[in-house]
Structure formats: C-alpha cells, structure tokens
PDB file of C-alpha atoms in Angstrom:
ATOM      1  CA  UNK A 224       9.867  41.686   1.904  1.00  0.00           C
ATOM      2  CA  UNK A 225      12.020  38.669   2.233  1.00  0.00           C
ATOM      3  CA  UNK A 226      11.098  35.784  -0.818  1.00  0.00           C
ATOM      4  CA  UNK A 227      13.385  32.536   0.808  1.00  0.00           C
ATOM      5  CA  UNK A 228      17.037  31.652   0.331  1.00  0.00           C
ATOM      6  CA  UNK A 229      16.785  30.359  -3.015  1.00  0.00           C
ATOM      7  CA  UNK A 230      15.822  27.273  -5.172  1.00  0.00           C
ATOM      8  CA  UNK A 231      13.117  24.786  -4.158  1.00  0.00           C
ATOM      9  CA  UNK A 232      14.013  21.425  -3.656  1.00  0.00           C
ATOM     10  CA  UNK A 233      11.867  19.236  -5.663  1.00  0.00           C
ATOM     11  CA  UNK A 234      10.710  15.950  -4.627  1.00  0.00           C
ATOM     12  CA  UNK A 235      11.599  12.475  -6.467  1.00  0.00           C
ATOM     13  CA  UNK A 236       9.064  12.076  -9.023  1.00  0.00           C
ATOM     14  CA  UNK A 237       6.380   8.969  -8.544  1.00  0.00           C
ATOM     15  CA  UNK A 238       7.828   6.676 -10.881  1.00  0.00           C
ATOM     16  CA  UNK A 239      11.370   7.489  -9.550  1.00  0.00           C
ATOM     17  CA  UNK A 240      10.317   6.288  -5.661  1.00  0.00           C
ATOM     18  CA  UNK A 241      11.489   2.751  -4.926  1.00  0.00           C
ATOM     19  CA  UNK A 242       9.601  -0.086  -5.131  1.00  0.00           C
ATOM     20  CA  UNK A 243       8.510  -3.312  -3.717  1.00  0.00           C
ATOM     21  CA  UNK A 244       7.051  -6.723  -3.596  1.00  0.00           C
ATOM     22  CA  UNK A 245       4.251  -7.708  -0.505  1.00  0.00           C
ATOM     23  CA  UNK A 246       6.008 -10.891   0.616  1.00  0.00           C
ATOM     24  CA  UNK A 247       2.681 -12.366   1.777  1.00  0.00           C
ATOM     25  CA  UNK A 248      -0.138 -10.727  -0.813  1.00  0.00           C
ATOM     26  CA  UNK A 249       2.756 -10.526  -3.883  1.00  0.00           C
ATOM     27  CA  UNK A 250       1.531  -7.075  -4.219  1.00  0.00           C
ATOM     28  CA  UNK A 251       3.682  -4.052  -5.431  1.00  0.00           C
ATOM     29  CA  UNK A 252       4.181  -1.022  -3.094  1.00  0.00           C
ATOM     30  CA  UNK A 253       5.984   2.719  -3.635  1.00  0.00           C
ATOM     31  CA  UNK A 254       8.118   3.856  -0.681  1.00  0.00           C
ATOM     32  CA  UNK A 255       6.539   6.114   1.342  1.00  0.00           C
ATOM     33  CA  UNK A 256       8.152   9.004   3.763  1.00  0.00           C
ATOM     34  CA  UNK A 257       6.239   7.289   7.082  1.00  0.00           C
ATOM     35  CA  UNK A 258       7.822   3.777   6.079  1.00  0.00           C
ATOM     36  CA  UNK A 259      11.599   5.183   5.995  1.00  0.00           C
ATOM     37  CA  UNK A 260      12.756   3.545   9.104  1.00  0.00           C
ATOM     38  CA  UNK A 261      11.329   0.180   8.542  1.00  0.00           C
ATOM     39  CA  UNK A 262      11.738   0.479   4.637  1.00  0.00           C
ATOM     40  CA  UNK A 263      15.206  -1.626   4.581  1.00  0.00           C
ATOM     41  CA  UNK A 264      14.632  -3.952   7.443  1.00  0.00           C
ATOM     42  CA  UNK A 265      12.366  -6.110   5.138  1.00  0.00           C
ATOM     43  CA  UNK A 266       9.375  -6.184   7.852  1.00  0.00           C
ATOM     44  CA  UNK A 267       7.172  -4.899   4.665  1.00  0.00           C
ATOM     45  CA  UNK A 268       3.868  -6.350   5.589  1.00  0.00           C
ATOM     46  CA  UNK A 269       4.184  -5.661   9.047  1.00  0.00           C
ATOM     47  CA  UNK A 270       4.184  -1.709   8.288  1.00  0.00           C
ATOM     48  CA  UNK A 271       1.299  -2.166   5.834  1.00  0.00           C
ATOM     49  CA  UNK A 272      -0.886  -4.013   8.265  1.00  0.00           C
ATOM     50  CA  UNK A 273      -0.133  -1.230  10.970  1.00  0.00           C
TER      51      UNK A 273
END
C-alpha cells in the first residue's frame, strides 16, 4: 500500500498571508487563492464587489 511521495506542503499561516487596504471602504483584507490574478493589479474593490 502506497502512503505518497513524501512531506506535506504546508500552507502560509493566516497571519503570514498578505494584506491590504479597501481603497473605497478603508477596510483591511487577507489575500485570498481566488484573488491571485487580480491581487497585484490594484483593482481591489472591484474583486470584492464581484
């Protein structure tokens, strides 16, 4: 019975996601894996309002 290749690969802890500021509401929001692509183009609200 086969167990995997090896170690787990843990994810980033909460605290240690990036972070940032609603320009419209001046809210704070965590990154999240479904904003990646739009995550550095600065169109923040536009993702959250989606």
């Amino acid at each position: 019975m086969a167990r995997g290749k090896g170690k787990i690969e843990r994810k980033p802890a909460k605290q240690d996601l990036p972070s940032k500021v609603c320009p419209v509401c001046d809210r704070p929001f965590t990154w999240r894996k479904k904003w990646a692509k739009d995550w550095g183009r600065g169109a923040a609200n536009s993702v959250l309002s989606a």
